[in-house]
Short mmCIF file of C-alpha atoms and ligand atoms in Angstrom, two decimals:
data_model
loop_
_atom_site.label_atom_id
_atom_site.label_comp_id
_atom_site.label_asym_id
_atom_site.label_seq_id
_atom_site.Cartn_x
_atom_site.Cartn_y
_atom_site.Cartn_z
CA MET R 30 -11.57 -70.54 34.03
CA ALA R 31 -10.02 -72.30 31.39
CA TYR R 32 -10.91 -71.33 28.07
CA LYS R 33 -11.09 -73.70 24.69
CA LEU R 34 -12.29 -71.24 21.84
CA ILE R 35 -10.41 -68.37 23.06
CA ASP R 36 -7.20 -67.45 23.91
CA LEU R 37 -6.78 -64.42 26.10
CA THR R 38 -3.59 -62.90 26.77
CA ARG R 39 -2.35 -60.06 28.11
CA ASP R 40 0.84 -57.49 27.91
CA GLY R 41 1.29 -54.35 30.37
CA GLY R 42 -2.34 -53.14 30.63
CA VAL R 43 -3.36 -54.41 27.03
CA ALA R 44 -5.40 -57.90 27.20
CA THR R 45 -6.34 -59.23 23.98
CA ILE R 46 -9.34 -61.77 23.48
CA GLN R 47 -8.40 -63.44 20.73
CA LEU R 48 -11.26 -65.88 19.07
CA ASP R 49 -9.61 -69.21 18.36
CA ARG R 50 -12.15 -71.48 16.40
CA PRO R 51 -10.28 -71.74 13.29
CA LYS R 52 -11.92 -74.76 11.15
CA ALA R 53 -15.10 -72.53 11.80
CA LEU R 54 -13.78 -69.10 10.88
CA ASN R 55 -14.47 -68.76 14.49
CA ALA R 56 -18.31 -68.81 13.93
CA LEU R 57 -19.96 -67.36 17.08
CA ASN R 58 -21.35 -70.42 19.46
CA THR R 59 -22.52 -70.63 22.23
CA GLU R 60 -20.12 -72.24 24.26
CA MET R 61 -17.16 -69.32 22.62
CA MET R 62 -19.55 -66.14 23.19
CA GLY R 63 -19.92 -67.09 27.23
CA GLU R 64 -16.07 -67.19 27.57
CA VAL R 65 -15.84 -64.18 25.40
CA ALA R 66 -18.52 -63.00 28.44
CA ASN R 67 -16.46 -64.08 31.13
CA ALA R 68 -12.98 -62.73 29.82
CA LEU R 69 -14.51 -59.47 29.54
CA ALA R 70 -15.76 -59.66 33.50
CA THR R 71 -13.10 -60.69 34.42
CA LEU R 72 -11.07 -58.22 32.92
CA GLU R 73 -14.03 -55.34 33.69
CA ALA R 74 -12.85 -56.07 37.36
CA ASP R 75 -8.98 -56.19 36.65
CA ASP R 76 -8.11 -52.91 37.24
CA SER R 77 -4.71 -53.59 36.14
CA VAL R 78 -6.25 -53.58 32.45
CA GLY R 79 -6.98 -50.47 30.41
CA CYS R 80 -7.83 -51.53 27.35
CA VAL R 81 -8.90 -54.81 25.35
CA VAL R 82 -8.11 -56.05 22.08
CA LEU R 83 -10.88 -58.36 20.40
CA THR R 84 -9.71 -60.29 17.18
CA GLY R 85 -9.70 -63.12 15.22
CA SER R 86 -7.72 -65.21 12.62
CA GLU R 87 -5.89 -63.79 9.35
CA LYS R 88 -8.43 -65.34 7.89
CA ALA R 89 -11.08 -64.36 9.35
CA PHE R 90 -12.39 -62.02 12.69
CA ALA R 91 -15.60 -63.92 13.04
CA ALA R 92 -17.94 -65.32 10.01
CA GLY R 93 -21.26 -64.80 11.79
CA ALA R 94 -23.49 -66.69 14.63
CA ASP R 95 -22.67 -70.31 14.25
CA ILE R 96 -25.04 -71.55 11.52
CA LYS R 97 -25.01 -75.18 12.32
CA GLU R 98 -26.19 -74.05 15.98
CA MET R 99 -28.91 -72.19 15.03
CA SER R 100 -30.67 -73.70 11.83
CA ASP R 101 -32.78 -75.53 14.22
CA ASN R 102 -34.04 -73.33 16.26
CA ASN R 103 -37.98 -72.53 16.86
CA TYR R 104 -39.42 -69.30 17.48
CA LEU R 105 -39.75 -69.76 20.90
CA SER R 106 -36.53 -72.19 21.48
CA ILE R 107 -35.19 -68.47 20.53
CA TYR R 108 -36.76 -65.84 21.74
CA LYS R 109 -36.68 -67.78 25.37
CA ASN R 110 -32.92 -69.14 25.34
CA ASP R 111 -31.54 -65.29 25.37
CA THR R 112 -27.80 -66.53 27.06
CA PHE R 113 -26.40 -65.72 23.11
CA GLU R 114 -27.61 -62.43 23.03
CA GLU R 115 -26.87 -61.62 26.97
CA ASN R 116 -23.26 -63.30 25.90
CA HIS R 117 -22.85 -60.73 22.50
CA CYS R 118 -24.00 -58.37 24.57
CA ALA R 119 -21.02 -58.32 26.92
CA ILE R 120 -19.53 -56.36 24.49
CA GLU R 121 -21.66 -53.17 24.40
CA ARG R 122 -21.68 -52.93 28.07
CA PHE R 123 -18.26 -53.49 28.41
CA ARG R 124 -16.90 -50.25 30.09
CA LYS R 125 -13.15 -49.97 29.22
CA PRO R 126 -12.42 -48.91 25.78
CA ILE R 127 -12.33 -51.95 23.40
CA ILE R 128 -10.44 -52.42 19.87
CA ALA R 129 -12.03 -54.72 17.60
CA ALA R 130 -8.95 -55.79 15.34
CA VAL R 131 -10.35 -57.59 12.19
CA ALA R 132 -8.39 -58.91 9.49
CA GLY R 133 -10.47 -61.37 6.67
CA TYR R 134 -13.96 -62.33 7.24
CA ALA R 135 -16.34 -60.36 9.72
CA LEU R 136 -19.86 -61.52 8.70
CA GLY R 137 -23.46 -61.18 10.31
CA GLY R 138 -22.49 -61.47 13.96
CA GLY R 139 -19.12 -61.04 13.38
CA CYS R 140 -19.31 -57.38 12.13
CA GLU R 141 -22.07 -56.96 14.80
CA ILE R 142 -19.78 -57.88 17.40
CA ALA R 143 -16.54 -56.17 15.99
CA MET R 144 -19.67 -52.80 16.11
CA MET R 145 -20.03 -53.22 19.56
CA CYS R 146 -16.76 -52.54 20.09
CA ASP R 147 -15.26 -48.46 20.37
CA PHE R 148 -13.51 -48.84 16.85
CA ILE R 149 -12.30 -50.89 14.23
CA ILE R 150 -8.84 -50.85 12.52
CA ALA R 151 -8.85 -53.16 9.82
CA ALA R 152 -5.80 -55.28 8.08
CA ASP R 153 -6.13 -54.62 3.88
CA ASN R 154 -7.73 -57.38 3.72
CA ALA R 155 -10.88 -57.49 5.80
CA LYS R 156 -14.58 -57.65 4.55
CA PHE R 157 -17.29 -56.51 6.39
CA GLY R 158 -21.03 -57.81 5.72
CA GLN R 159 -24.43 -58.99 6.85
CA PRO R 160 -25.16 -61.57 4.47
CA GLU R 161 -28.40 -63.08 6.80
CA ILE R 162 -30.81 -62.40 3.91
CA ASN R 163 -28.76 -65.13 1.91
CA LEU R 164 -30.25 -67.41 4.76
CA GLY R 165 -33.81 -66.60 4.85
CA VAL R 166 -33.22 -64.06 8.37
CA MET R 167 -31.76 -60.80 9.20
CA PRO R 168 -29.15 -59.45 11.38
CA GLY R 169 -30.22 -60.36 15.30
CA ILE R 170 -27.65 -58.07 16.99
CA GLY R 171 -27.95 -55.00 16.41
CA GLY R 172 -26.44 -54.83 12.83
CA THR R 173 -29.57 -52.82 10.75
CA GLN R 174 -28.73 -50.32 13.40
CA ARG R 175 -24.98 -49.76 14.18
CA LEU R 176 -24.33 -50.23 10.61
CA MET R 177 -26.81 -47.57 9.51
CA ARG R 178 -25.17 -45.64 11.70
CA ALA R 179 -21.91 -46.37 11.09
CA VAL R 180 -21.98 -45.87 7.30
CA GLY R 181 -25.60 -43.95 6.56
CA LYS R 182 -28.76 -45.56 5.14
CA ALA R 183 -27.62 -46.17 1.63
CA LYS R 184 -24.83 -48.29 2.09
CA ALA R 185 -26.78 -50.22 5.47
CA MET R 186 -30.12 -50.77 3.28
CA ASP R 187 -27.49 -51.87 0.24
CA MET R 188 -25.36 -54.22 2.50
CA CYS R 189 -28.15 -56.38 4.49
CA LEU R 190 -30.67 -56.69 1.34
CA THR R 191 -27.89 -57.62 -1.20
CA GLY R 192 -25.50 -59.87 1.61
CA ARG R 193 -22.71 -58.27 -0.48
CA MET R 194 -19.64 -57.94 1.15
CA MET R 195 -18.03 -54.46 1.96
CA PRO R 196 -13.84 -54.65 1.47
CA ALA R 197 -11.89 -52.75 3.88
CA GLU R 198 -11.18 -50.14 1.59
CA GLU R 199 -14.57 -49.11 1.28
CA ALA R 200 -15.25 -49.58 4.94
CA GLU R 201 -13.14 -46.69 5.98
CA ARG R 202 -14.37 -43.60 2.96
CA ALA R 203 -17.57 -45.18 4.78
CA GLY R 204 -16.87 -44.32 8.38
CA LEU R 205 -17.59 -48.28 9.55
CA VAL R 206 -13.37 -48.23 10.85
CA SER R 207 -10.92 -45.95 12.04
CA ARG R 208 -8.11 -47.11 10.20
CA ILE R 209 -6.67 -49.96 7.56
CA VAL R 210 -3.32 -51.31 8.13
CA LYS R 211 -1.68 -54.12 6.32
CA LEU R 212 -1.85 -57.27 7.39
CA ASP R 213 0.75 -57.83 8.96
CA ASP R 214 0.78 -54.56 10.93
CA LEU R 215 -2.74 -55.85 12.11
CA MET R 216 -1.97 -56.22 15.53
CA SER R 217 0.82 -54.01 16.26
CA THR R 218 -0.77 -51.24 15.48
CA ALA R 219 -4.38 -52.35 17.55
CA LYS R 220 -2.12 -53.05 20.70
CA GLU R 221 -0.05 -49.80 19.81
CA ALA R 222 -3.36 -48.02 19.78
CA ALA R 223 -4.81 -50.14 23.13
CA ALA R 224 -1.66 -48.85 25.14
CA LYS R 225 -1.43 -45.64 24.45
CA ILE R 226 -5.59 -45.57 25.50
CA ALA R 227 -4.13 -47.70 28.99
CA SER R 228 -1.81 -45.47 29.52
CA GLN R 229 -3.83 -42.57 30.40
CA SER R 230 -6.36 -42.03 33.16
CA GLN R 231 -8.80 -45.27 33.14
CA PRO R 232 -11.69 -43.62 34.58
CA VAL R 233 -10.97 -40.41 32.13
CA ALA R 234 -11.00 -42.65 29.54
CA MET R 235 -13.88 -44.76 30.20
CA ILE R 236 -15.76 -41.91 30.92
CA THR R 237 -15.12 -40.53 27.61
CA LYS R 238 -16.53 -44.14 25.78
CA GLU R 239 -19.65 -43.46 28.25
CA THR R 240 -19.80 -40.11 26.75
CA VAL R 241 -19.28 -41.04 23.26
CA ASN R 242 -22.03 -43.74 23.58
CA ALA R 243 -24.34 -42.07 25.34
CA GLY R 244 -24.72 -40.03 22.51
CA PHE R 245 -26.62 -42.17 20.27
CA ASN R 246 -29.64 -42.11 22.38
CA MET R 247 -29.34 -38.35 22.81
CA THR R 248 -30.68 -35.13 20.90
CA LEU R 249 -27.23 -32.85 20.43
CA GLU R 250 -28.60 -30.58 23.16
CA GLN R 251 -29.07 -33.30 25.62
CA GLY R 252 -25.76 -35.01 24.47
CA ILE R 253 -24.19 -31.41 24.94
CA ARG R 254 -25.76 -31.17 28.13
CA PHE R 255 -24.19 -34.91 29.93
CA GLU R 256 -20.36 -33.86 28.29
CA ARG R 257 -20.26 -30.34 30.23
CA ARG R 258 -22.06 -32.23 33.31
CA LEU R 259 -18.73 -35.28 32.93
CA PHE R 260 -16.32 -32.33 31.59
CA GLN R 261 -16.55 -30.51 34.36
CA SER R 262 -17.08 -33.42 37.47
CA LEU R 263 -13.67 -34.24 36.02
CA PHE R 264 -12.54 -31.19 37.45
CA THR R 265 -13.01 -33.73 40.76
CA THR R 266 -9.99 -36.38 40.06
CA GLN R 267 -5.88 -36.20 40.95
CA ASP R 268 -5.68 -37.50 37.64
CA GLN R 269 -6.66 -33.83 35.55
CA LYS R 270 -4.50 -32.21 38.27
CA GLU R 271 -1.40 -34.28 37.46
CA GLY R 272 -2.43 -34.10 33.58
CA MET R 273 -2.42 -30.28 32.84
CA ALA R 274 0.31 -30.23 35.88
CA ALA R 275 2.62 -32.47 33.48
CA PHE R 276 2.11 -30.19 30.14
CA ILE R 277 2.70 -26.56 32.28
CA GLU R 278 5.83 -28.48 33.67
CA LYS R 279 6.56 -29.92 29.70
CA ARG R 280 6.83 -33.63 31.77
CA LYS R 281 4.68 -36.86 30.99
CA PRO R 282 1.51 -36.93 33.24
CA HIS R 283 1.47 -40.22 35.46
CA PHE R 284 -1.57 -40.62 35.99
CA LYS R 285 -3.26 -42.67 39.13
CA ASN R 286 -6.35 -43.60 37.95
CA LYS R 287 -7.85 -41.09 40.98
C1 HXC Q 317 -21.41 -72.41 10.99
C2 HXC Q 317 -19.61 -72.22 9.24
C3 HXC Q 317 -19.91 -70.65 9.53
C4 HXC Q 317 -20.98 -70.30 9.91
C5 HXC Q 317 -18.37 -70.76 8.48
N1 HXC Q 317 -18.16 -71.90 8.72
N2 HXC Q 317 -19.21 -69.34 8.75
N3 HXC Q 317 -20.29 -72.31 10.25
N4 HXC Q 317 -21.25 -70.89 10.70
N5 HXC Q 317 -21.46 -68.98 10.07
C6 HXC Q 317 -18.03 -73.40 8.19
C7 HXC Q 317 -18.25 -73.50 6.93
O1 HXC Q 317 -19.19 -74.72 7.17
C8 HXC Q 317 -16.85 -74.60 6.52
O2 HXC Q 317 -16.92 -75.92 7.58
C9 HXC Q 317 -15.91 -74.32 7.22
O3 HXC Q 317 -16.28 -72.70 8.14
C10 HXC Q 317 -14.98 -73.23 6.30
O4 HXC Q 317 -15.90 -72.24 5.62
P1 HXC Q 317 -15.64 -72.62 4.55
O5 HXC Q 317 -17.67 -72.10 3.32
O6 HXC Q 317 -15.59 -73.92 3.12
O7 HXC Q 317 -15.00 -71.97 3.60
P2 HXC Q 317 -15.17 -70.61 2.55
O8 HXC Q 317 -15.19 -71.45 1.09
O9 HXC Q 317 -13.77 -69.94 2.63
O10 HXC Q 317 -16.19 -69.19 2.22
C11 HXC Q 317 -15.66 -68.35 3.50
C12 HXC Q 317 -17.57 -67.92 3.47
C13 HXC Q 317 -18.28 -68.67 3.89
C14 HXC Q 317 -17.54 -66.79 2.57
C15 HXC Q 317 -16.98 -66.85 5.22
O11 HXC Q 317 -17.94 -69.52 4.85
C16 HXC Q 317 -19.89 -67.92 4.36
O12 HXC Q 317 -20.45 -67.82 3.06
N6 HXC Q 317 -20.09 -68.12 5.70
C17 HXC Q 317 -21.41 -68.54 5.88
C18 HXC Q 317 -21.08 -66.35 6.62
C19 HXC Q 317 -22.54 -66.03 7.21
O13 HXC Q 317 -23.92 -65.98 6.55
N7 HXC Q 317 -22.50 -65.66 8.17
C20 HXC Q 317 -23.84 -65.21 8.29
C21 HXC Q 317 -24.52 -66.07 9.04
S1 HXC Q 317 -25.96 -65.94 10.38
P3 HXC Q 317 -16.98 -77.31 7.07
O14 HXC Q 317 -17.27 -78.07 8.41
O15 HXC Q 317 -17.60 -77.08 6.06
O16 HXC Q 317 -15.65 -77.28 6.73
C22 HXC Q 317 -25.20 -64.32 11.62
C23 HXC Q 317 -27.17 -63.52 12.45
C24 HXC Q 317 -26.54 -63.21 13.35
O17 HXC Q 317 -24.32 -64.52 11.68
C25 HXC Q 317 -27.28 -62.65 14.50
C26 HXC Q 317 -27.24 -63.23 15.66
C27 HXC Q 317 -28.09 -63.55 16.87
#
């Protein structure tokens, strides 16, 4: 499929999806999110891809759902048209590791899709926000829930109720982003992290991701049991044999994804 509103590139085991609708600050419309969902399905099926980076422009990761597209909806039209939500959820359903590389605005749906990724690397000019309340609505694709889990109730309430933007430094302190880098270093840092992940055993990386995410919906005891069983199951893989043998033999492992 040829894409109009995203740019999909690959470098070794790393694929990069760049949102590319600069005049609208990467506002997320149905067409763009359809392309993102299509690209992710392609990358999930491609065994040569081990990690994905999702990014935008230097000014905007994404300034939210497209307000102009959304504004004429009524309850039933937005309820019945679940394509939009389905396409966003392609990010949360994606089974391989995916990193959000965020520069500039990550607002509303933009902040929400960044939080659907496994972790966020932010440029020093990044600004996060859930300003939907200014439009007479509220976050609609997980913002209230993911933000609260990421930064705690006080900051989530503050952001969702006042609509204020959270600068990168505060976002790092609060645990929303894993690291901040200079704007010029954003893509090289994100791609380097992605290449490191892609060099690992792909099934082990996928199972690790699944295990961390599973913990959000489990008690601590259930989560620990889930982890233990999956940890034990990894001893059936050739990659476990290779990883441990390489350590003992003081060499680099060559994982076969088996
Ligand atoms: C549609 C948008 C947009 C958006 C920006 N644009 N954000 N179009 N939807 N979310 C468009 C503007 O209309 C304008 O187009 C162009 O992008 C540049 O924007 P400006 O406002 O002129 O830029 P600037 O002054 O630099 O301000 C940047 C900004 C501001 C602070 C990010 O654009 C802004 O507040 N945007 C809206 C942010 C927001 O409310 N997001 C939440 C959306 S609701 P023209 O044609 O005039 O040049 C949401 C719900 C999620 O996300 C739930 C989904 C189910």
